[in-house]
mmCIF file of N, CA and C in Angstrom:
data_model
loop_
_atom_site.group_PDB
_atom_site.id
_atom_site.type_symbol
_atom_site.label_atom_id
_atom_site.label_comp_id
_atom_site.label_asym_id
_atom_site.label_seq_id
_atom_site.Cartn_x
_atom_site.Cartn_y
_atom_site.Cartn_z
ATOM 1 N N MET O 1 105.230 116.697 85.030
ATOM 2 C CA MET O 1 105.001 116.320 83.696
ATOM 3 C C MET O 1 104.858 114.812 83.624
ATOM 4 N N LEU O 2 104.050 114.414 82.695
ATOM 5 C CA LEU O 2 103.743 113.001 82.534
ATOM 6 C C LEU O 2 104.709 112.412 81.534
ATOM 7 N N THR O 3 105.315 111.328 81.929
ATOM 8 C CA THR O 3 106.219 110.658 80.999
ATOM 9 C C THR O 3 105.499 109.450 80.421
ATOM 10 N N VAL O 4 105.707 109.228 79.169
ATOM 11 C CA VAL O 4 105.059 108.118 78.480
ATOM 12 C C VAL O 4 106.129 107.124 78.089
ATOM 13 N N ASP O 5 105.857 105.891 78.499
ATOM 14 C CA ASP O 5 106.787 104.827 78.132
ATOM 15 C C ASP O 5 106.341 104.313 76.762
ATOM 16 N N SER O 6 107.164 104.517 75.780
ATOM 17 C CA SER O 6 106.786 104.132 74.419
ATOM 18 C C SER O 6 106.598 102.623 74.289
ATOM 19 N N ARG O 7 107.322 101.869 75.066
ATOM 20 C CA ARG O 7 107.139 100.415 75.022
ATOM 21 C C ARG O 7 105.771 100.018 75.556
ATOM 22 N N ALA O 8 105.337 100.666 76.588
ATOM 23 C CA ALA O 8 104.025 100.369 77.166
ATOM 24 C C ALA O 8 102.926 100.739 76.174
ATOM 25 N N VAL O 9 103.089 101.850 75.484
ATOM 26 C CA VAL O 9 102.110 102.277 74.493
ATOM 27 C C VAL O 9 102.069 101.276 73.342
ATOM 28 N N GLU O 10 103.221 100.868 72.875
ATOM 29 C CA GLU O 10 103.285 99.883 71.794
ATOM 30 C C GLU O 10 102.633 98.571 72.223
ATOM 31 N N ALA O 11 102.872 98.133 73.447
ATOM 32 C CA ALA O 11 102.287 96.889 73.950
ATOM 33 C C ALA O 11 100.767 97.014 74.021
ATOM 34 N N ALA O 12 100.274 98.165 74.486
ATOM 35 C CA ALA O 12 98.834 98.381 74.581
ATOM 36 C C ALA O 12 98.212 98.393 73.183
ATOM 37 N N LEU O 13 98.863 99.066 72.244
ATOM 38 C CA LEU O 13 98.368 99.088 70.872
ATOM 39 C C LEU O 13 98.361 97.691 70.258
ATOM 40 N N SER O 14 99.350 96.916 70.574
ATOM 41 C CA SER O 14 99.423 95.552 70.063
ATOM 42 C C SER O 14 98.256 94.714 70.587
ATOM 43 N N ARG O 15 97.936 94.880 71.882
ATOM 44 C CA ARG O 15 96.808 94.146 72.468
ATOM 45 C C ARG O 15 95.485 94.584 71.831
ATOM 46 N N VAL O 16 95.334 95.882 71.586
ATOM 47 C CA VAL O 16 94.116 96.395 70.955
ATOM 48 C C VAL O 16 93.984 95.834 69.539
ATOM 49 N N ARG O 17 95.079 95.833 68.802
ATOM 50 C CA ARG O 17 95.054 95.282 67.439
ATOM 51 C C ARG O 17 94.674 93.795 67.454
ATOM 52 N N ALA O 18 95.201 93.056 68.405
ATOM 53 C CA ALA O 18 94.892 91.625 68.513
ATOM 54 C C ALA O 18 93.407 91.421 68.804
ATOM 55 N N ARG O 19 92.868 92.249 69.719
ATOM 56 C CA ARG O 19 91.437 92.135 70.024
ATOM 57 C C ARG O 19 90.588 92.480 68.798
ATOM 58 N N LEU O 20 90.975 93.511 68.085
ATOM 59 C CA LEU O 20 90.245 93.883 66.873
ATOM 60 C C LEU O 20 90.319 92.775 65.821
ATOM 61 N N ALA O 21 91.471 92.167 65.719
ATOM 62 C CA ALA O 21 91.621 91.066 64.754
ATOM 63 C C ALA O 21 90.708 89.909 65.134
ATOM 64 N N ARG O 22 90.636 89.611 66.445
ATOM 65 C CA ARG O 22 89.744 88.532 66.883
ATOM 66 C C ARG O 22 88.285 88.890 66.609
ATOM 67 N N LEU O 23 87.911 90.147 66.821
ATOM 68 C CA LEU O 23 86.547 90.585 66.538
ATOM 69 C C LEU O 23 86.240 90.473 65.045
ATOM 70 N N ASN O 24 87.197 90.815 64.214
ATOM 71 C CA ASN O 24 87.019 90.713 62.772
ATOM 72 C C ASN O 24 86.821 89.253 62.370
ATOM 73 N N VAL O 25 87.593 88.350 62.961
ATOM 74 C CA VAL O 25 87.434 86.922 62.686
ATOM 75 C C VAL O 25 86.059 86.456 63.154
ATOM 76 N N PHE O 26 85.625 86.914 64.329
ATOM 77 C CA PHE O 26 84.309 86.538 64.836
ATOM 78 C C PHE O 26 83.209 87.010 63.880
ATOM 79 N N THR O 27 83.336 88.239 63.390
ATOM 80 C CA THR O 27 82.356 88.775 62.443
ATOM 81 C C THR O 27 82.333 87.943 61.174
ATOM 82 N N ARG O 28 83.500 87.585 60.698
ATOM 83 C CA ARG O 28 83.570 86.758 59.495
ATOM 84 C C ARG O 28 82.948 85.384 59.736
ATOM 85 N N LEU O 29 83.226 84.804 60.901
ATOM 86 C CA LEU O 29 82.634 83.499 61.216
ATOM 87 C C LEU O 29 81.112 83.589 61.291
ATOM 88 N N THR O 30 80.604 84.650 61.873
ATOM 89 C CA THR O 30 79.157 84.837 61.956
ATOM 90 C C THR O 30 78.555 84.950 60.562
ATOM 91 N N THR O 31 79.223 85.690 59.687
ATOM 92 C CA THR O 31 78.754 85.827 58.312
ATOM 93 C C THR O 31 78.771 84.475 57.606
ATOM 94 N N LEU O 32 79.832 83.703 57.807
ATOM 95 C CA LEU O 32 79.917 82.379 57.194
ATOM 96 C C LEU O 32 78.827 81.450 57.723
ATOM 97 N N GLU O 33 78.529 81.535 59.023
ATOM 98 C CA GLU O 33 77.457 80.712 59.590
ATOM 99 C C GLU O 33 76.113 81.062 58.959
ATOM 100 N N ASP O 34 75.870 82.357 58.755
ATOM 101 C CA ASP O 34 74.624 82.777 58.110
ATOM 102 C C ASP O 34 74.540 82.225 56.689
ATOM 103 N N ARG O 35 75.630 82.311 55.966
ATOM 104 C CA ARG O 35 75.643 81.797 54.595
ATOM 105 C C ARG O 35 75.451 80.283 54.578
ATOM 106 N N MET O 36 76.075 79.583 55.513
ATOM 107 C CA MET O 36 75.905 78.128 55.588
ATOM 108 C C MET O 36 74.445 77.772 55.885
ATOM 109 N N SER O 37 73.795 78.554 56.731
ATOM 110 C CA SER O 37 72.378 78.316 57.018
ATOM 111 C C SER O 37 71.537 78.500 55.762
ATOM 112 N N GLN O 38 71.861 79.511 54.965
ATOM 113 C CA GLN O 38 71.139 79.730 53.709
ATOM 114 C C GLN O 38 71.371 78.564 52.748
ATOM 115 N N ILE O 39 72.600 78.087 52.681
ATOM 116 C CA ILE O 39 72.917 76.949 51.807
ATOM 117 C C ILE O 39 72.174 75.702 52.280
ATOM 118 N N ASP O 40 72.148 75.472 53.598
ATOM 119 C CA ASP O 40 71.422 74.317 54.135
ATOM 120 C C ASP O 40 69.935 74.387 53.786
ATOM 121 N N ALA O 41 69.350 75.579 53.875
ATOM 122 C CA ALA O 41 67.931 75.736 53.537
ATOM 123 C C ALA O 41 67.697 75.449 52.054
ATOM 124 N N ALA O 42 68.591 75.943 51.199
ATOM 125 C CA ALA O 42 68.451 75.692 49.759
ATOM 126 C C ALA O 42 68.600 74.206 49.457
ATOM 127 N N LEU O 43 69.529 73.537 50.126
ATOM 128 C CA LEU O 43 69.709 72.099 49.915
ATOM 129 C C LEU O 43 68.491 71.311 50.393
ATOM 130 N N ALA O 44 67.882 71.744 51.480
ATOM 131 C CA ALA O 44 66.673 71.074 51.967
ATOM 132 C C ALA O 44 65.537 71.215 50.956
ATOM 133 N N GLU O 45 65.393 72.413 50.364
ATOM 134 C CA GLU O 45 64.372 72.610 49.329
ATOM 135 C C GLU O 45 64.653 71.727 48.117
ATOM 136 N N LEU O 46 65.913 71.656 47.723
ATOM 137 C CA LEU O 46 66.297 70.820 46.586
ATOM 138 C C LEU O 46 66.007 69.350 46.878
ATOM 139 N N ASN O 47 66.282 68.912 48.086
ATOM 140 C CA ASN O 47 66.010 67.529 48.482
ATOM 141 C C ASN O 47 64.508 67.239 48.425
ATOM 142 N N ASP O 48 63.694 68.175 48.922
ATOM 143 C CA ASP O 48 62.243 67.986 48.868
ATOM 144 C C ASP O 48 61.757 67.890 47.423
ATOM 145 N N ALA O 49 62.260 68.780 46.572
ATOM 146 C CA ALA O 49 61.857 68.759 45.160
ATOM 147 C C ALA O 49 62.286 67.453 44.498
ATOM 148 N N THR O 50 63.476 66.975 44.829
ATOM 149 C CA THR O 50 63.970 65.717 44.267
ATOM 150 C C THR O 50 63.084 64.553 44.702
ATOM 151 N N ASN O 51 62.674 64.556 45.954
ATOM 152 C CA ASN O 51 61.785 63.497 46.446
ATOM 153 C C ASN O 51 60.428 63.541 45.737
ATOM 154 N N GLU O 52 59.924 64.749 45.465
ATOM 155 C CA GLU O 52 58.655 64.870 44.747
ATOM 156 C C GLU O 52 58.787 64.336 43.319
ATOM 157 N N VAL O 53 59.894 64.653 42.665
ATOM 158 C CA VAL O 53 60.124 64.153 41.305
ATOM 159 C C VAL O 53 60.215 62.628 41.324
ATOM 160 N N ALA O 54 60.907 62.078 42.311
ATOM 161 C CA ALA O 54 61.032 60.619 42.414
ATOM 162 C C ALA O 54 59.657 59.974 42.606
ATOM 163 N N ALA O 55 58.808 60.589 43.420
ATOM 164 C CA ALA O 55 57.460 60.049 43.626
ATOM 165 C C ALA O 55 56.651 60.111 42.329
ATOM 166 N N ASP O 56 56.781 61.217 41.593
ATOM 167 C CA ASP O 56 56.083 61.332 40.303
ATOM 168 C C ASP O 56 56.571 60.275 39.322
ATOM 169 N N LEU O 57 57.874 60.027 39.304
ATOM 170 C CA LEU O 57 58.425 59.006 38.407
ATOM 171 C C LEU O 57 57.936 57.611 38.793
ATOM 172 N N ASP O 58 57.830 57.340 40.093
ATOM 173 C CA ASP O 58 57.300 56.047 40.538
ATOM 174 C C ASP O 58 55.854 55.866 40.069
ATOM 175 N N ALA O 59 55.046 56.930 40.197
ATOM 176 C CA ALA O 59 53.653 56.849 39.754
ATOM 177 C C ALA O 59 53.581 56.641 38.244
ATOM 178 N N LEU O 60 54.428 57.339 37.508
ATOM 179 C CA LEU O 60 54.459 57.192 36.053
ATOM 180 C C LEU O 60 54.879 55.782 35.664
ATOM 181 N N GLU O 61 55.861 55.242 36.376
ATOM 182 C CA GLU O 61 56.308 53.871 36.102
ATOM 183 C C GLU O 61 55.162 52.881 36.311
ATOM 184 N N ALA O 62 54.373 53.084 37.358
ATOM 185 C CA ALA O 62 53.239 52.193 37.617
ATOM 186 C C ALA O 62 52.202 52.297 36.497
ATOM 187 N N GLN O 63 51.961 53.518 36.014
ATOM 188 C CA GLN O 63 51.001 53.694 34.923
ATOM 189 C C GLN O 63 51.499 53.033 33.646
ATOM 190 N N VAL O 64 52.781 53.183 33.354
ATOM 191 C CA VAL O 64 53.351 52.566 32.153
ATOM 192 C C VAL O 64 53.258 51.047 32.254
ATOM 193 N N ALA O 65 53.538 50.499 33.430
ATOM 194 C CA ALA O 65 53.452 49.047 33.617
ATOM 195 C C ALA O 65 52.017 48.564 33.396
ATOM 196 N N GLU O 66 51.052 49.340 33.873
ATOM 197 C CA GLU O 66 49.644 48.964 33.688
ATOM 198 C C GLU O 66 49.272 48.993 32.206
ATOM 199 N N ILE O 67 49.709 50.026 31.503
ATOM 200 C CA ILE O 67 49.429 50.130 30.066
ATOM 201 C C ILE O 67 50.118 49.001 29.315
ATOM 202 N N ASP O 68 51.381 48.724 29.675
ATOM 203 C CA ASP O 68 52.108 47.625 29.034
ATOM 204 C C ASP O 68 51.375 46.305 29.220
ATOM 205 N N SER O 69 50.866 46.078 30.417
ATOM 206 C CA SER O 69 50.157 44.836 30.704
ATOM 207 C C SER O 69 48.890 44.729 29.857
ATOM 208 N N ALA O 70 48.135 45.813 29.763
ATOM 209 C CA ALA O 70 46.905 45.801 28.965
ATOM 210 C C ALA O 70 47.224 45.592 27.490
ATOM 211 N N THR O 71 48.260 46.257 27.013
ATOM 212 C CA THR O 71 48.651 46.110 25.608
ATOM 213 C C THR O 71 49.112 44.692 25.326
ATOM 214 N N ALA O 72 49.877 44.121 26.236
ATOM 215 C CA ALA O 72 50.338 42.743 26.054
ATOM 216 C C ALA O 72 49.145 41.792 25.990
ATOM 217 N N GLY O 73 48.132 42.032 26.808
ATOM 218 C CA GLY O 73 46.929 41.199 26.770
ATOM 219 C C GLY O 73 46.220 41.299 25.430
ATOM 220 N N LYS O 74 46.150 42.503 24.878
ATOM 221 C CA LYS O 74 45.507 42.680 23.566
ATOM 222 C C LYS O 74 46.314 41.993 22.469
ATOM 223 N N ILE O 75 47.622 42.086 22.561
ATOM 224 C CA ILE O 75 48.473 41.427 21.561
ATOM 225 C C ILE O 75 48.309 39.914 21.644
ATOM 226 N N ARG O 76 48.269 39.369 22.873
ATOM 227 C CA ARG O 76 48.065 37.923 23.027
ATOM 228 C C ARG O 76 46.716 37.497 22.443
ATOM 229 N N ALA O 77 45.674 38.293 22.688
ATOM 230 C CA ALA O 77 44.344 37.953 22.158
ATOM 231 C C ALA O 77 44.353 37.975 20.632
ATOM 232 N N ALA O 78 45.000 38.971 20.045
ATOM 233 C CA ALA O 78 45.075 39.042 18.579
ATOM 234 C C ALA O 78 45.867 37.861 18.029
ATOM 235 N N ALA O 79 46.954 37.496 18.701
ATOM 236 C CA ALA O 79 47.758 36.351 18.260
ATOM 237 C C ALA O 79 46.942 35.064 18.346
ATOM 238 N N ASP O 80 46.161 34.922 19.408
ATOM 239 C CA ASP O 80 45.308 33.731 19.536
ATOM 240 C C ASP O 80 44.278 33.674 18.408
ATOM 241 N N ARG O 81 43.698 34.831 18.063
ATOM 242 C CA ARG O 81 42.734 34.862 16.954
ATOM 243 C C ARG O 81 43.407 34.455 15.652
ATOM 244 N N LEU O 82 44.617 34.973 15.423
ATOM 245 C CA LEU O 82 45.334 34.624 14.194
ATOM 246 C C LEU O 82 45.708 33.150 14.165
ATOM 247 N N ARG O 83 46.113 32.602 15.312
ATOM 248 C CA ARG O 83 46.428 31.171 15.373
ATOM 249 C C ARG O 83 45.185 30.342 15.060
ATOM 250 N N GLY O 84 44.057 30.771 15.611
ATOM 251 C CA GLY O 84 42.800 30.069 15.349
ATOM 252 C C GLY O 84 42.441 30.111 13.877
ATOM 253 N N LEU O 85 42.633 31.252 13.253
ATOM 254 C CA LEU O 85 42.353 31.387 11.828
ATOM 255 C C LEU O 85 43.312 30.542 11.012
ATOM 256 N N ALA O 86 44.574 30.522 11.399
ATOM 257 C CA ALA O 86 45.566 29.732 10.665
ATOM 258 C C ALA O 86 45.299 28.241 10.829
ATOM 259 N N ALA O 87 44.843 27.824 11.996
ATOM 260 C CA ALA O 87 44.598 26.407 12.249
ATOM 261 C C ALA O 87 43.380 25.913 11.476
ATOM 262 N N ASP O 88 42.357 26.728 11.356
ATOM 263 C CA ASP O 88 41.136 26.301 10.675
ATOM 264 C C ASP O 88 40.549 27.492 9.928
ATOM 265 N N PRO O 89 41.000 27.730 8.698
ATOM 266 C CA PRO O 89 40.531 28.903 7.952
ATOM 267 C C PRO O 89 39.045 28.854 7.628
ATOM 268 N N GLU O 90 38.418 27.694 7.690
ATOM 269 C CA GLU O 90 36.992 27.573 7.390
ATOM 270 C C GLU O 90 36.132 28.011 8.570
ATOM 271 N N GLN O 91 36.707 28.006 9.750
ATOM 272 C CA GLN O 91 35.976 28.351 10.968
ATOM 273 C C GLN O 91 35.825 29.872 11.047
ATOM 274 N N PRO O 92 34.606 30.375 11.296
ATOM 275 C CA PRO O 92 34.465 31.829 11.436
ATOM 276 C C PRO O 92 35.209 32.306 12.689
ATOM 277 N N VAL O 93 35.847 33.428 12.550
ATOM 278 C CA VAL O 93 36.614 33.991 13.665
ATOM 279 C C VAL O 93 35.708 34.928 14.444
ATOM 280 N N PRO O 94 35.608 34.729 15.757
ATOM 281 C CA PRO O 94 34.755 35.624 16.549
ATOM 282 C C PRO O 94 35.349 37.037 16.555
ATOM 283 N N PRO O 95 34.495 38.027 16.747
ATOM 284 C CA PRO O 95 35.016 39.398 16.785
ATOM 285 C C PRO O 95 35.968 39.573 17.961
ATOM 286 N N ALA O 96 36.907 40.489 17.776
ATOM 287 C CA ALA O 96 37.871 40.767 18.842
ATOM 288 C C ALA O 96 37.149 41.424 19.996
ATOM 289 N N GLU O 97 37.538 41.035 21.190
ATOM 290 C CA GLU O 97 36.972 41.670 22.372
ATOM 291 C C GLU O 97 37.834 42.877 22.681
ATOM 292 N N THR O 98 37.189 44.022 22.731
ATOM 293 C CA THR O 98 37.936 45.233 23.055
ATOM 294 C C THR O 98 37.298 45.883 24.254
ATOM 295 N N GLY O 99 38.133 46.531 25.015
ATOM 296 C CA GLY O 99 37.658 47.250 26.187
ATOM 297 C C GLY O 99 37.630 48.728 25.877
ATOM 298 N N PRO O 100 37.722 49.534 26.901
ATOM 299 C CA PRO O 100 37.757 50.978 26.686
ATOM 300 C C PRO O 100 38.940 51.347 25.803
ATOM 301 N N ASP O 101 38.712 52.326 24.942
ATOM 302 C CA ASP O 101 39.796 52.726 24.047
ATOM 303 C C ASP O 101 40.888 53.449 24.815
ATOM 304 N N SER O 102 41.972 53.751 24.147
ATOM 305 C CA SER O 102 43.143 54.304 24.820
ATOM 306 C C SER O 102 42.893 55.691 25.375
ATOM 307 N N GLU O 103 41.885 56.410 24.872
ATOM 308 C CA GLU O 103 41.597 57.735 25.407
ATOM 309 C C GLU O 103 40.711 57.646 26.645
ATOM 310 N N GLY O 104 40.268 56.465 26.997
ATOM 311 C CA GLY O 104 39.450 56.298 28.186
ATOM 312 C C GLY O 104 38.012 56.750 27.988
ATOM 313 N N THR O 105 37.522 56.798 26.738
ATOM 314 C CA THR O 105 36.159 57.248 26.486
ATOM 315 C C THR O 105 35.149 56.131 26.650
ATOM 316 N N GLY O 106 35.637 54.923 26.867
ATOM 317 C CA GLY O 106 34.741 53.801 27.104
ATOM 318 C C GLY O 106 34.221 53.164 25.842
ATOM 319 N N SER O 107 34.806 53.450 24.698
ATOM 320 C CA SER O 107 34.353 52.860 23.446
ATOM 321 C C SER O 107 34.558 51.355 23.489
ATOM 322 N N THR O 108 33.541 50.630 23.076
ATOM 323 C CA THR O 108 33.654 49.168 23.033
ATOM 324 C C THR O 108 33.411 48.679 21.623
ATOM 325 N N ASP O 109 33.828 49.485 20.631
ATOM 326 C CA ASP O 109 33.681 49.074 19.239
ATOM 327 C C ASP O 109 34.412 47.764 19.023
ATOM 328 N N GLN O 110 33.781 46.894 18.228
ATOM 329 C CA GLN O 110 34.408 45.611 17.939
ATOM 330 C C GLN O 110 34.849 45.585 16.489
ATOM 331 N N ALA O 111 35.971 44.920 16.263
ATOM 332 C CA ALA O 111 36.462 44.766 14.899
ATOM 333 C C ALA O 111 35.524 43.826 14.161
ATOM 334 N N PRO O 112 35.306 44.040 12.861
ATOM 335 C CA PRO O 112 34.418 43.139 12.123
ATOM 336 C C PRO O 112 35.031 41.750 12.016
ATOM 337 N N ALA O 113 34.168 40.749 12.114
ATOM 338 C CA ALA O 113 34.630 39.367 11.975
ATOM 339 C C ALA O 113 34.961 39.105 10.517
ATOM 340 N N LEU O 114 35.985 38.320 10.286
ATOM 341 C CA LEU O 114 36.376 37.982 8.923
ATOM 342 C C LEU O 114 35.610 36.748 8.474
ATOM 343 N N ASP O 115 35.184 36.744 7.197
ATOM 344 C CA ASP O 115 34.546 35.539 6.678
ATOM 345 C C ASP O 115 35.634 34.559 6.236
ATOM 346 N N SER O 116 35.225 33.442 5.681
ATOM 347 C CA SER O 116 36.177 32.365 5.403
ATOM 348 C C SER O 116 37.262 32.749 4.407
ATOM 349 N N ASP O 117 37.002 33.736 3.534
ATOM 350 C CA ASP O 117 38.060 34.098 2.581
ATOM 351 C C ASP O 117 38.826 35.342 3.022
ATOM 352 N N GLY O 118 38.671 35.737 4.270
ATOM 353 C CA GLY O 118 39.444 36.854 4.800
ATOM 354 C C GLY O 118 38.747 38.186 4.675
ATOM 355 N N GLY O 119 37.555 38.241 4.109
ATOM 356 C CA GLY O 119 36.819 39.493 3.983
ATOM 357 C C GLY O 119 35.919 39.701 5.174
ATOM 358 N N THR O 120 35.219 40.814 5.165
ATOM 359 C CA THR O 120 34.313 41.112 6.264
ATOM 360 C C THR O 120 32.872 40.788 5.921
ATOM 361 N N GLY O 121 32.636 40.293 4.719
ATOM 362 C CA GLY O 121 31.288 39.914 4.329
ATOM 363 C C GLY O 121 30.470 41.074 3.813
ATOM 364 N N ASP O 122 31.061 42.242 3.608
ATOM 365 C CA ASP O 122 30.292 43.392 3.152
ATOM 366 C C ASP O 122 30.582 43.759 1.700
ATOM 367 N N GLY O 123 31.147 42.859 0.962
ATOM 368 C CA GLY O 123 31.424 43.116 -0.444
ATOM 369 C C GLY O 123 32.390 42.081 -0.952
ATOM 370 N N PRO O 124 32.712 42.151 -2.239
ATOM 371 C CA PRO O 124 33.666 41.179 -2.778
ATOM 372 C C PRO O 124 34.997 41.270 -2.042
ATOM 373 N N SER O 125 35.525 40.135 -1.684
ATOM 374 C CA SER O 125 36.758 40.099 -0.904
ATOM 375 C C SER O 125 37.977 40.108 -1.808
ATOM 376 N N THR O 126 39.023 40.788 -1.335
ATOM 377 C CA THR O 126 40.301 40.775 -2.052
ATOM 378 C C THR O 126 41.196 39.679 -1.522
ATOM 379 N N GLY O 127 40.747 38.990 -0.456
ATOM 380 C CA GLY O 127 41.553 37.930 0.147
ATOM 381 C C GLY O 127 42.582 38.463 1.129
ATOM 382 N N THR O 128 42.575 39.777 1.368
ATOM 383 C CA THR O 128 43.556 40.376 2.284
ATOM 384 C C THR O 128 42.890 40.923 3.524
ATOM 385 N N GLY O 129 41.630 40.628 3.709
ATOM 386 C CA GLY O 129 40.917 41.171 4.851
ATOM 387 C C GLY O 129 40.237 42.484 4.504
ATOM 388 N N GLU O 130 40.425 42.969 3.279
ATOM 389 C CA GLU O 130 39.784 44.197 2.832
ATOM 390 C C GLU O 130 38.760 43.836 1.770
ATOM 391 N N THR O 131 37.848 44.733 1.519
ATOM 392 C CA THR O 131 36.860 44.476 0.478
ATOM 393 C C THR O 131 37.138 45.358 -0.718
ATOM 394 N N ASN O 132 36.774 44.855 -1.873
ATOM 395 C CA ASN O 132 36.965 45.592 -3.117
ATOM 396 C C ASN O 132 35.692 46.381 -3.368
ATOM 397 N N GLN O 133 35.733 47.675 -3.199
ATOM 398 C CA GLN O 133 34.557 48.527 -3.351
ATOM 399 C C GLN O 133 34.543 49.181 -4.730
ATOM 400 N N SER O 134 34.541 48.406 -5.815
ATOM 401 C CA SER O 134 34.574 48.988 -7.159
ATOM 402 C C SER O 134 33.210 49.332 -7.659
#
């Protein structure tokens, strides 16, 4: 008859349980590594998108600076015209130089020149730069 040493059986079972526990930890670590890889991929996509947004903002900033510069030039030209008119109201004011309009259609319409009393010369003047069309 075969005799079984209960201590030996318990020791063997303990070793098996320990190995199973290590395998379970290994499985969990593998799962965590997979999840970390997914997180890294998502972060890389987010980083790429952030860089694209930053590039778009840089381009927009350059466009705004260009528009600001053009607008400042127009304001300076208008101020110079007004200074010229204030310095010598008898002197005819040349028409404003305008470039392409803000929609980029290439319009080069010029503002009407003011006559000596502030009108445009197309009717009785009100003295305010407008004409009285009565």
